[in-house]
CSV table of C-alpha atoms in Angstrom, one decimal:
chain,number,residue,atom,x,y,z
A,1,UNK,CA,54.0,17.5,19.9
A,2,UNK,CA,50.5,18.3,18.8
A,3,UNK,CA,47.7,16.1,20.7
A,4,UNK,CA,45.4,14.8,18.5
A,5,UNK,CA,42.0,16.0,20.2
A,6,UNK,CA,39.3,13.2,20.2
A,7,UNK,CA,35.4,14.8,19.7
A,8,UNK,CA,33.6,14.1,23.5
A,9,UNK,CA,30.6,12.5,23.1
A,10,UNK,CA,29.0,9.7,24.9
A,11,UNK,CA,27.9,8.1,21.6
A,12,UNK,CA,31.7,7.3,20.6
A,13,UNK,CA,31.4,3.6,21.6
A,14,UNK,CA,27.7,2.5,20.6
A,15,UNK,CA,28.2,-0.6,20.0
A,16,UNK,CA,25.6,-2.7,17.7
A,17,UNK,CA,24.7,-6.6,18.4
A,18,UNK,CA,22.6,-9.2,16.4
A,19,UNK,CA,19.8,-11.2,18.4
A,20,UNK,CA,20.9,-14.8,19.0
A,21,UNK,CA,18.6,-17.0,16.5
A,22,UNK,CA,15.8,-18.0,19.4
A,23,UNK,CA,15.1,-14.2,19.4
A,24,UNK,CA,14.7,-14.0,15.6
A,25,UNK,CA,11.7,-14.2,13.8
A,26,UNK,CA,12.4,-17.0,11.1
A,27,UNK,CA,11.1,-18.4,7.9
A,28,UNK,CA,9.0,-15.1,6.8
A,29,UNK,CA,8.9,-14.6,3.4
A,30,UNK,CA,9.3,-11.1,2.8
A,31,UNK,CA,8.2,-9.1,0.1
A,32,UNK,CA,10.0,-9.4,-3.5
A,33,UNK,CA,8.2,-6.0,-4.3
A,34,UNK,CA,10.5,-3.3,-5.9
A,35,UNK,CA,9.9,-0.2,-3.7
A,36,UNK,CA,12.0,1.4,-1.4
A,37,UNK,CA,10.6,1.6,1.9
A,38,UNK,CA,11.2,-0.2,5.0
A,39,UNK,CA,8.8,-3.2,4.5
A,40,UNK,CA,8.9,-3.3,8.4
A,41,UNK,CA,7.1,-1.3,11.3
A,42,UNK,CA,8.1,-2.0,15.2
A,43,UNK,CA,6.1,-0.5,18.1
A,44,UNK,CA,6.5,-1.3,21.9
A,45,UNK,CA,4.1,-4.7,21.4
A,46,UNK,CA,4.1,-5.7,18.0
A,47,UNK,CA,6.4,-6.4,14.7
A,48,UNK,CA,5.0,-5.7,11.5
A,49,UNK,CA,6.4,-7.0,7.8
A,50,UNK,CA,5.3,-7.3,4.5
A,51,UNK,CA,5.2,-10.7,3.3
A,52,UNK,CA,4.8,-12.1,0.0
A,53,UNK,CA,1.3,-13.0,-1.0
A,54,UNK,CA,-0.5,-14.7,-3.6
A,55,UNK,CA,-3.4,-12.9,-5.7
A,56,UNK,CA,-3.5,-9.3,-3.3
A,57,UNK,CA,-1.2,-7.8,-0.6
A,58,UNK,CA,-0.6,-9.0,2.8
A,59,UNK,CA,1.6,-8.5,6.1
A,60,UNK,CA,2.4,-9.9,9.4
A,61,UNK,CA,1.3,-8.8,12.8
A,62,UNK,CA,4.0,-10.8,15.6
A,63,UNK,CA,3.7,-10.0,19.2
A,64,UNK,CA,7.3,-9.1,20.3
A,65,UNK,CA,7.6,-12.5,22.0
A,66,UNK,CA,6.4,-14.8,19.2
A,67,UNK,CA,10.3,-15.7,18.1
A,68,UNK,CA,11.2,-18.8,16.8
A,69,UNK,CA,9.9,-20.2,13.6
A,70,UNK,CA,6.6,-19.0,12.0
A,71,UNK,CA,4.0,-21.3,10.4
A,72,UNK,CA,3.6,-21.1,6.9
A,73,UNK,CA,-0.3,-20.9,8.0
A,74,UNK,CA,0.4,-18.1,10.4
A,75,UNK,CA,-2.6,-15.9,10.0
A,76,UNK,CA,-1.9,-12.5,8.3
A,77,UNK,CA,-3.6,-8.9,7.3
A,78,UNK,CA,-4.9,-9.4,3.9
A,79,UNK,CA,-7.7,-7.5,2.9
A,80,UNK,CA,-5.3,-5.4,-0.1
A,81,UNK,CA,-6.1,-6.5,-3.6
A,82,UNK,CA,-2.4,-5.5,-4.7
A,83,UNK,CA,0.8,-5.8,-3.5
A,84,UNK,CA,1.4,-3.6,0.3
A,85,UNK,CA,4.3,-0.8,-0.6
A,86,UNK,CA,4.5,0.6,2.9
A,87,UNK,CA,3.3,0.3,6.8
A,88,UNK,CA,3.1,2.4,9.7
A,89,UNK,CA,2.1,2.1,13.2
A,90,UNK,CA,-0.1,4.8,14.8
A,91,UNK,CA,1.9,6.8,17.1
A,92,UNK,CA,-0.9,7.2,19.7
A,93,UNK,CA,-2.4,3.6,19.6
A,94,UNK,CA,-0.5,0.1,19.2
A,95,UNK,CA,-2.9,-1.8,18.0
A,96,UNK,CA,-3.6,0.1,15.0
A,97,UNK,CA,-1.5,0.2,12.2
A,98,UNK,CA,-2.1,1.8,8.4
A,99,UNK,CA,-1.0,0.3,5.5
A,100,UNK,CA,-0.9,1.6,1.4
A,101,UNK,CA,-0.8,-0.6,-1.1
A,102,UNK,CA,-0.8,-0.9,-5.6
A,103,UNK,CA,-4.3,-1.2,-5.0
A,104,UNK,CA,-4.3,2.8,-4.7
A,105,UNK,CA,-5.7,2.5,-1.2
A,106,UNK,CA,-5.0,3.0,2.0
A,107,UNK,CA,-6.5,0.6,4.9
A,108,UNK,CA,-6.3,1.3,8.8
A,109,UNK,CA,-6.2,-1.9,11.1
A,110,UNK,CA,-7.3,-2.7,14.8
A,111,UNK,CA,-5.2,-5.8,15.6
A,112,UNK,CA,-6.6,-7.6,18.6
A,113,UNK,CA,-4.9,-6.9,21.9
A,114,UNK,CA,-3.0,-10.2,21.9
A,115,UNK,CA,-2.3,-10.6,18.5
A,116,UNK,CA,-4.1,-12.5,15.0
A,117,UNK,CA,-5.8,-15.5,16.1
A,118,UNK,CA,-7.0,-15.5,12.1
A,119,UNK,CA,-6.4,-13.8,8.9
A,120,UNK,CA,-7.8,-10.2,9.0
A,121,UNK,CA,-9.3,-8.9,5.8
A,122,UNK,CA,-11.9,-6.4,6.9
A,123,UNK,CA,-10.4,-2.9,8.2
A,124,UNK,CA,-11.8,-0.4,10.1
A,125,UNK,CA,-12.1,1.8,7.3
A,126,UNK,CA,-10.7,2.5,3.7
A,127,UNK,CA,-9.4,5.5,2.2
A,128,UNK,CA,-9.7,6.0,-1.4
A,129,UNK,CA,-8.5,8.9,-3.5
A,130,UNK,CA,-5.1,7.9,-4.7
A,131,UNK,CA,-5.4,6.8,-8.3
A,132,UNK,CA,-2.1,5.4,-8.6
A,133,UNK,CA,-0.5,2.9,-6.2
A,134,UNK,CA,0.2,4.9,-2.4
A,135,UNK,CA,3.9,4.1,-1.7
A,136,UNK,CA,4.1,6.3,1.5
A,137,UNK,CA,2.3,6.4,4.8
A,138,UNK,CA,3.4,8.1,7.5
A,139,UNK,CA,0.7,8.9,10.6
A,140,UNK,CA,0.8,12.9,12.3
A,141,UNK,CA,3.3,12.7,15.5
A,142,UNK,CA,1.1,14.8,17.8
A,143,UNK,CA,-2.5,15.0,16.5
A,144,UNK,CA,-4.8,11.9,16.9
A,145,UNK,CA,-5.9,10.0,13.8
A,146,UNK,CA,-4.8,12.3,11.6
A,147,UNK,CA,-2.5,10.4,8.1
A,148,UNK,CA,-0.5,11.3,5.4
A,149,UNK,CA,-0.1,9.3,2.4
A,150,UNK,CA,1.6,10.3,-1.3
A,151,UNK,CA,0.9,8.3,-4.3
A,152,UNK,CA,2.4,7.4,-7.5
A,153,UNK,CA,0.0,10.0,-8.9
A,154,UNK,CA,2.5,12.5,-7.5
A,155,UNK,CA,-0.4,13.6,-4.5
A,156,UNK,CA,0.1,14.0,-0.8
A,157,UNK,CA,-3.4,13.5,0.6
A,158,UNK,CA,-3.9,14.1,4.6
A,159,UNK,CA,-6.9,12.1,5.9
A,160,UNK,CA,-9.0,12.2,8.9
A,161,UNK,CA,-9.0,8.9,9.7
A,162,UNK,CA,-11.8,9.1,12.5
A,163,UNK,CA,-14.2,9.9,10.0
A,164,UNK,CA,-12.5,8.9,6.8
A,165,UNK,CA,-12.1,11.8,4.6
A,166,UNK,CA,-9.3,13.5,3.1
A,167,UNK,CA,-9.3,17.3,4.3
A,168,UNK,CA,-6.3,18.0,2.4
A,169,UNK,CA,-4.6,16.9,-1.4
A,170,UNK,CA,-1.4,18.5,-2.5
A,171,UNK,CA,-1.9,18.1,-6.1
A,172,UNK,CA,-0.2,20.6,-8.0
A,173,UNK,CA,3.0,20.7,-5.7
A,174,UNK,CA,5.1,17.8,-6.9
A,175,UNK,CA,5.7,17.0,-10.8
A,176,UNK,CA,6.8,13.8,-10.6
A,177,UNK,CA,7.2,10.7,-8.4
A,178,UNK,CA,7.6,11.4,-4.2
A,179,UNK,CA,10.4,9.9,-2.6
A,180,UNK,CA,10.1,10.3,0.8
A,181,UNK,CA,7.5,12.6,3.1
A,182,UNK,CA,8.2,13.4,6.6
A,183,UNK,CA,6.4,15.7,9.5
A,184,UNK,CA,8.5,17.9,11.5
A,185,UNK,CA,8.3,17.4,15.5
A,186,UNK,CA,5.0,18.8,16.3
A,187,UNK,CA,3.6,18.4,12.5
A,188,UNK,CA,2.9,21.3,11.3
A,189,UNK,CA,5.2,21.3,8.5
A,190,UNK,CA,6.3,18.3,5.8
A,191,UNK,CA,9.4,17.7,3.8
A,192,UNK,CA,9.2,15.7,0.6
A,193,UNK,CA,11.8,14.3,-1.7
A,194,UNK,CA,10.9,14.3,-5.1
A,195,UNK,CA,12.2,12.5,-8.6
A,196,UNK,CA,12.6,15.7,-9.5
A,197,UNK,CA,15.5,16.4,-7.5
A,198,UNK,CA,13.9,18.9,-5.5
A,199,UNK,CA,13.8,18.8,-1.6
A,200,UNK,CA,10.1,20.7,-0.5
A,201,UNK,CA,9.3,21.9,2.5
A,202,UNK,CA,5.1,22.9,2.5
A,203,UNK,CA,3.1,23.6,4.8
A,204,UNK,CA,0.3,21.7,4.4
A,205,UNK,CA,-2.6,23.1,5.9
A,206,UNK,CA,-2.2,26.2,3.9
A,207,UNK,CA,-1.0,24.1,1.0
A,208,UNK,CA,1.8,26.7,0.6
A,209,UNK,CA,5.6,26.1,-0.6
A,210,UNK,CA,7.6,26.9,2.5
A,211,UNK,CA,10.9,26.4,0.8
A,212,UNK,CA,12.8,23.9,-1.6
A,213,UNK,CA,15.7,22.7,-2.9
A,214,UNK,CA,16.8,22.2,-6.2
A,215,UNK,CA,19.7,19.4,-7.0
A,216,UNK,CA,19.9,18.4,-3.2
A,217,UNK,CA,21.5,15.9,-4.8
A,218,UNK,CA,22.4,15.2,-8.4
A,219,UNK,CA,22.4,11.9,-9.1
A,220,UNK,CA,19.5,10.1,-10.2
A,221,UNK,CA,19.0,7.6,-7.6
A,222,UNK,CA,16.4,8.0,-5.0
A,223,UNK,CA,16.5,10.4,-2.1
A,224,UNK,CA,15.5,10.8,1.1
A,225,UNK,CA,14.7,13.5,3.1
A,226,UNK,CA,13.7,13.6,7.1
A,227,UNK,CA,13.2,16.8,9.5
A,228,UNK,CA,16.0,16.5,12.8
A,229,UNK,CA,14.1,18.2,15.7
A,230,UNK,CA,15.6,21.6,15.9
A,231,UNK,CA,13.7,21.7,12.4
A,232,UNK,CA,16.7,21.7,9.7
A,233,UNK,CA,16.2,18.5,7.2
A,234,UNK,CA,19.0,15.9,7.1
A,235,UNK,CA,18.9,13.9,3.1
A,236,UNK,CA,20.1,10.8,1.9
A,237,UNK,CA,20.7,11.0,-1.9
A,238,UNK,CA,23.9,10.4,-4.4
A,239,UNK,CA,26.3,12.3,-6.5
A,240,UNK,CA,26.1,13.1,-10.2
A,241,UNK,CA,29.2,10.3,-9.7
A,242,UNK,CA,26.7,8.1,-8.1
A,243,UNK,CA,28.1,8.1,-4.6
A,244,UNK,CA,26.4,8.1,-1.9
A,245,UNK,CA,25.8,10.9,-0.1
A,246,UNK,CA,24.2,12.5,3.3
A,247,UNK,CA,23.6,16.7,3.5
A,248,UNK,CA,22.4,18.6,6.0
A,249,UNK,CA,20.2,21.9,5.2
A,250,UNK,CA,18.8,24.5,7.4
A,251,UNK,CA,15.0,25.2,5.7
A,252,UNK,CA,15.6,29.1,6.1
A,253,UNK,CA,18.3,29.1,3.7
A,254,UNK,CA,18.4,26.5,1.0
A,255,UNK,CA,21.0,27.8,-1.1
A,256,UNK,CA,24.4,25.6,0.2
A,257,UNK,CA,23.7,23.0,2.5
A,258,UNK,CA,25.3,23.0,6.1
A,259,UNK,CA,27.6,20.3,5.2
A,260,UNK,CA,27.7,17.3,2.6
A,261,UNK,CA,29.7,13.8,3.2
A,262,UNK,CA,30.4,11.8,0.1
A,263,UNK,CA,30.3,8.1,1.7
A,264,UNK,CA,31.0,5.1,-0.8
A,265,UNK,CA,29.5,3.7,-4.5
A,266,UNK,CA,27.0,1.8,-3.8
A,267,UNK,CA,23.6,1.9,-5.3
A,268,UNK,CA,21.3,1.0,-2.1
A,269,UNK,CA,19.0,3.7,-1.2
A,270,UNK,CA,19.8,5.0,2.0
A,271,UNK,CA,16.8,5.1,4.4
A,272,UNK,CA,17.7,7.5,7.6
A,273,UNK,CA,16.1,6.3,11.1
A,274,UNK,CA,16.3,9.7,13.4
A,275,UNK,CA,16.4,10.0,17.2
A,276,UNK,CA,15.3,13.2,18.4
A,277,UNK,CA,16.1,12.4,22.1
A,278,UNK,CA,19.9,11.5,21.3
A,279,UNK,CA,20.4,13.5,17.6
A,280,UNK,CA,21.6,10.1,16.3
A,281,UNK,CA,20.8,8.9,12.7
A,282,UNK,CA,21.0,5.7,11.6
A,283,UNK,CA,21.4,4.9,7.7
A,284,UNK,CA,20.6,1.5,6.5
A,285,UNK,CA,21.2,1.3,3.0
A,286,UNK,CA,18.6,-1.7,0.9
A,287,UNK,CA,21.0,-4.4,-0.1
A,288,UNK,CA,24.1,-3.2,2.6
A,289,UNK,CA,24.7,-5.7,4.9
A,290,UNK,CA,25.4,-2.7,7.6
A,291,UNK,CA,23.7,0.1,9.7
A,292,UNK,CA,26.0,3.5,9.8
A,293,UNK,CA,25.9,5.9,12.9
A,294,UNK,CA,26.1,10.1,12.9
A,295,UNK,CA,26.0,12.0,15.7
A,296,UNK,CA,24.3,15.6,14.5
A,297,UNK,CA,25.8,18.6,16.9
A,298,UNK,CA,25.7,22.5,16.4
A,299,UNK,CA,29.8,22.2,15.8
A,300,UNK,CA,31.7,21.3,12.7
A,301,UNK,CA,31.2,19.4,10.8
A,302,UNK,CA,27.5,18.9,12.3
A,303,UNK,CA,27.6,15.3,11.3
A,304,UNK,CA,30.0,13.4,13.3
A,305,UNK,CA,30.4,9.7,12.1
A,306,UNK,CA,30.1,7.6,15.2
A,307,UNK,CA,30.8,3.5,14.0
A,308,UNK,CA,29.4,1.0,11.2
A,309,UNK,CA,27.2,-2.4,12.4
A,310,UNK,CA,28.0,-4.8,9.9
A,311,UNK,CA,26.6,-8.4,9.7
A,312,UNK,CA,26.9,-11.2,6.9
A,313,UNK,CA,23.4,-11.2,5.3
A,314,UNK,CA,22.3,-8.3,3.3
A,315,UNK,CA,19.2,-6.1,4.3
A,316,UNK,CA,16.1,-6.1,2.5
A,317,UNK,CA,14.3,-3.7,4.9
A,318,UNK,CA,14.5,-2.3,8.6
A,319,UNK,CA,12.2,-1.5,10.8
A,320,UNK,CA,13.0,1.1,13.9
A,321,UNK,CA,11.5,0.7,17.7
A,322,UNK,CA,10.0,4.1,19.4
A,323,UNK,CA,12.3,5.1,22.5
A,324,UNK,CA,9.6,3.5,24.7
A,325,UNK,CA,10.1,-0.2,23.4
A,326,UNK,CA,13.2,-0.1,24.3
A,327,UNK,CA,15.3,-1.5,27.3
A,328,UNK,CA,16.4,1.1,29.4
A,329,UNK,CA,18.4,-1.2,32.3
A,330,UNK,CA,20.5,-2.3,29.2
A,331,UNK,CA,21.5,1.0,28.1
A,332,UNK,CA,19.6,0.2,25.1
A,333,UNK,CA,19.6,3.5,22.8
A,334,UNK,CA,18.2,2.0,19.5
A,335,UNK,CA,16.8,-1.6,18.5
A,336,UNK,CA,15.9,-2.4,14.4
A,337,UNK,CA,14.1,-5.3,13.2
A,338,UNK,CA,16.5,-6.6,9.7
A,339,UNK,CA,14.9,-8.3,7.5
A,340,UNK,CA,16.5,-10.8,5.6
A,341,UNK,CA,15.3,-13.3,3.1
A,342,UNK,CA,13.3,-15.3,5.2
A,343,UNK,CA,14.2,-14.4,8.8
A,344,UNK,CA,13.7,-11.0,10.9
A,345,UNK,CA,16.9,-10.2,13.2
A,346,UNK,CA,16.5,-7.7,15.9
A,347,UNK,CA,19.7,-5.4,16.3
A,348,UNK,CA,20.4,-3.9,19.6
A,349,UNK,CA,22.6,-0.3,20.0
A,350,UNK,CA,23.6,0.0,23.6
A,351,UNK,CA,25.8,2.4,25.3
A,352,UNK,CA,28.5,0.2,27.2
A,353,UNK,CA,27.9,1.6,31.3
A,354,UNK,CA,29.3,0.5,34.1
A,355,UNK,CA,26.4,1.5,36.6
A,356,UNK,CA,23.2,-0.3,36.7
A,357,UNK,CA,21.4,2.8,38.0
A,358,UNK,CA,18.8,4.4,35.5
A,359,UNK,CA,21.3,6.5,32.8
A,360,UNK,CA,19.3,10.0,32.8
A,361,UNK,CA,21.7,11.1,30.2
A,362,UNK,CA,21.2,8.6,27.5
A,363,UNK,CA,17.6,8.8,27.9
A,364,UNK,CA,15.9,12.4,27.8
A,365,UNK,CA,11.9,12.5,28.7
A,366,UNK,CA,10.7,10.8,25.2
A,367,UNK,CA,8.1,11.3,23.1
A,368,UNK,CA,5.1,9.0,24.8
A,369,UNK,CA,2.0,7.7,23.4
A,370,UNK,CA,-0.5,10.7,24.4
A,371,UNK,CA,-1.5,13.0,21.5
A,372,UNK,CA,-1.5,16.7,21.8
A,373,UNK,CA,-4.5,17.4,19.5
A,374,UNK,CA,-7.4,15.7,18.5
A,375,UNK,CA,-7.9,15.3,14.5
A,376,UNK,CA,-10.2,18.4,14.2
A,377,UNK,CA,-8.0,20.7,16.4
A,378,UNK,CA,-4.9,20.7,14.0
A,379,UNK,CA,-6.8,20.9,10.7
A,380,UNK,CA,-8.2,24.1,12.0
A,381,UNK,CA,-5.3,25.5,13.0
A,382,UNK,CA,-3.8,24.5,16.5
A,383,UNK,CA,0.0,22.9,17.0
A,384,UNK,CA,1.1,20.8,19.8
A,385,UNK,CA,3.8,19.6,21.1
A,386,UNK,CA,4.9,16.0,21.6
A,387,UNK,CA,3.8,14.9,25.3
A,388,UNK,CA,7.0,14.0,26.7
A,389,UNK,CA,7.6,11.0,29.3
A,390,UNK,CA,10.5,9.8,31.3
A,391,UNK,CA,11.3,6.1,31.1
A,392,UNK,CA,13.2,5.9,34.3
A,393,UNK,CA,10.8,3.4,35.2
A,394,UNK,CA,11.0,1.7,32.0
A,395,UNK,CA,7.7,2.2,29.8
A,396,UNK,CA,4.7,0.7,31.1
A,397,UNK,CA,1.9,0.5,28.3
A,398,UNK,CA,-1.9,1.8,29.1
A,399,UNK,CA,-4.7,0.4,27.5
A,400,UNK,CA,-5.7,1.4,24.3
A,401,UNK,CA,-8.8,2.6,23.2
A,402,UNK,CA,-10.8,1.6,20.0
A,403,UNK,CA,-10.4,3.1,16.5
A,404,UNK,CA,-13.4,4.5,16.1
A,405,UNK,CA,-14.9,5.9,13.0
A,406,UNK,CA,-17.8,7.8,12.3
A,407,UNK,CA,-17.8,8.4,8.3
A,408,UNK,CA,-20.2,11.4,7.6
A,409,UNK,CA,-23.3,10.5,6.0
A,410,UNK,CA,-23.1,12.3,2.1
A,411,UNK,CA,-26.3,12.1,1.7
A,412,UNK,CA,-27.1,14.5,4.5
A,413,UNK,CA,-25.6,17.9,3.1
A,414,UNK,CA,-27.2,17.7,-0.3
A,415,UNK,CA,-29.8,19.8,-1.1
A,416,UNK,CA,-33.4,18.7,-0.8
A,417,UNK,CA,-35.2,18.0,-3.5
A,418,UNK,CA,-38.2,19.6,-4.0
A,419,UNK,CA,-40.9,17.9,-6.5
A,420,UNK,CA,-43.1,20.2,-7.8
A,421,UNK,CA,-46.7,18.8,-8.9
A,422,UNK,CA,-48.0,21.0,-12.0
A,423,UNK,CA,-51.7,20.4,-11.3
């Protein structure tokens, strides 16, 4: 008699569970826009989602507690002239949150502490350089202020956002349109996904190709592409046969991946939401009506499926809470935001525990909301680390200090002029 031996992990029984409707955010009209990001962006105080909007681009700011029904007259962000295409909370500051629109720029917001009291149009600054629509944001984990955005015109462009200048534009590195764009754990490196097939890793400061990829994955679909924290990239992609696929590659050597898992037909792209504390990834695929769970582990086959979370209404976008929103005394490991057609459902993934004493397993020392670096630091050079915090006494928030931005006068390095008087 062989004994079947069952994989330990404490992940096995995650189990996923919908918010009952008085916790659900309802009658939103989310965005009809075709693009394939998350339309959604969760931090400890605030939910974020892109809303349809008449003449321009516009999305909602809720405070965490504002469930129930929401006004048609709610008030909402709208100072984009196009449609917004994605949104992104700054890791270091809750109340500020970026967003890149068709308009081809990029806008950074100070919401007020307690939430919109009225429509917001005016940002705290602008950054303009795209010339096509920016599709991707995605804000530096450790260094303060410091933003990444890629464009339709096939350009990743890093901005200071304190003084509103981009120090760095990929132009030359990417042929076609960018997929996806992700930092590694202390941001000194970035992966992109590319209609071109090819998975990149650069790094950016040097503008120099670290590595790539090419046929990741053949089909034609879009892909995805994030860093897991010991630094290998995990994709989301399909076959030539139009499965569905997830790969796992190890930067130093692209040629084979580490392992690749055909998973069904379907033509949803698959977005992957990582924890680095756990080395869970969640894949929610647009226009699945479930989230699927991997555990990633140094042992074959490195990707261990874990469960599917399946609920009647499709998906049009997901948003994902930092560690430190979450609800430790619950065994809370994970919480999304679905949205639907006109409602926003939070999702809870808890670890079933008997104890009610604080689970130091489940929840490592977490990535808190302290930078490393200031702006200036990493573009000349310096890494840091993510400042770690334990949430043993569940996360209490600070307060946040003002975006502040000083733009550099132009004027002030050009040259004098001199007039000269012929007399």
């Amino acid at each position: 008699m062989s004994r079947r031996v069952v994989r330990q992990s404490k992940f096995r029984h995650v189990f996923g569970q919908a918010a009952k409707n008085d916790q659900c955010y309802d009658d939103i009209r989310v965005s009809r826009v075709t693009w394939d990001s998350a339309f959604c962006a969760v931090n400890p105080k605030f939910v974020a989602i892109i809303v349809e909007a008449s003449g321009g681009g516009a999305f909602l700011v809720l405070p965490l507690q504002k469930a129930g029904r929401i006004d048609k007259s709610y008030p909402t962000v709208c100072g984009h002239t196009g449609p917004v295409l994605d949104i992104d909370w700054c890791p270091h500051n809750d109340q500020v949150i970026a967003s890149g629109s068709e308009d081809c720029t990029i806008m950074v917001w100070q919401i007020p502490e307690n939430g919109l009291v009225t429509s917001m149009s005016e940002p705290v600054v602008v950054l303009e350089g795209h010339s096509k629509r920016v599709g991707i944001i995605t804000w530096h984990p450790t260094a303060r202020n410091v933003l990444l955005s890629a464009g339709c015109d096939n350009m990743i462009m890093i901005w200071n956002v304190g003084t509103g200048e981009a120090l760095i534009t990929l132009e030359d590195m990417h042929p076609d349109v960018i997929f996806s764009a992700c930092w590694n754990r202390n941001g000194s490196l970035i992966c992109t996904a590319c209609k071109d097939k090819k998975i990149r890793v650069i790094d950016p400061r040097k503008e120099e190709l670290i590595a790539e990829k090419d046929k990741a994955h053949e089909g034609a679909r879009p892909m995805r592409a994030i860093f897991l924290a010991d630094g290998n990239i995990f994709t989301t992609g399909f076959s030539r046969m139009s499965e569905r696929q997830l790969a796992l590659w190890n930067p130093q050597n692209m040629e084979e991946p580490i392992t690749v898992h055909e998973m069904d037909t379907s033509n949803g792209v698959l977005l992957p939401f990582y924890d680095p504390d756990t080395n869970v990834v969640y894949l929610c695929g647009k226009g699945d009506s479930s989230i699927r769970y991997f555990e990633i582990t140094e042992e074959a086959p490195f990707v261990h499926y874990l469960n599917t979370f399946t609920t009647k209404e499709p998906q049009r976008g997901m948003g994902y809470m930092p560690k430190r929103g979450l609800d430790v005394n619950k065994c809370e490991i994970a919480r999304f935001y679905k949205l639907q057609e006109r409602k926003c459902e939070p999702i809870i993934m808890t670890v079933p525990r008997k104890s009610d004493l604080f689970q130091d397993d489940l929840y490592p020392d977490t990535a808190g909301p302290d930078c490393a670096l200031e702006a200036e630091e990493w573009f000349e050079g310096k890494n840091g680390e993510p400042i770690l915090i334990s949430l043993k006494h569940g996360y209490i928030p600070g307060k946040n200090r003002d975006l502040k931005v000083v733009k550099k006068n132009v004027l002030d390095n050009k040259p004098k002029a001199v007039i000269v008087i012929n007399s």
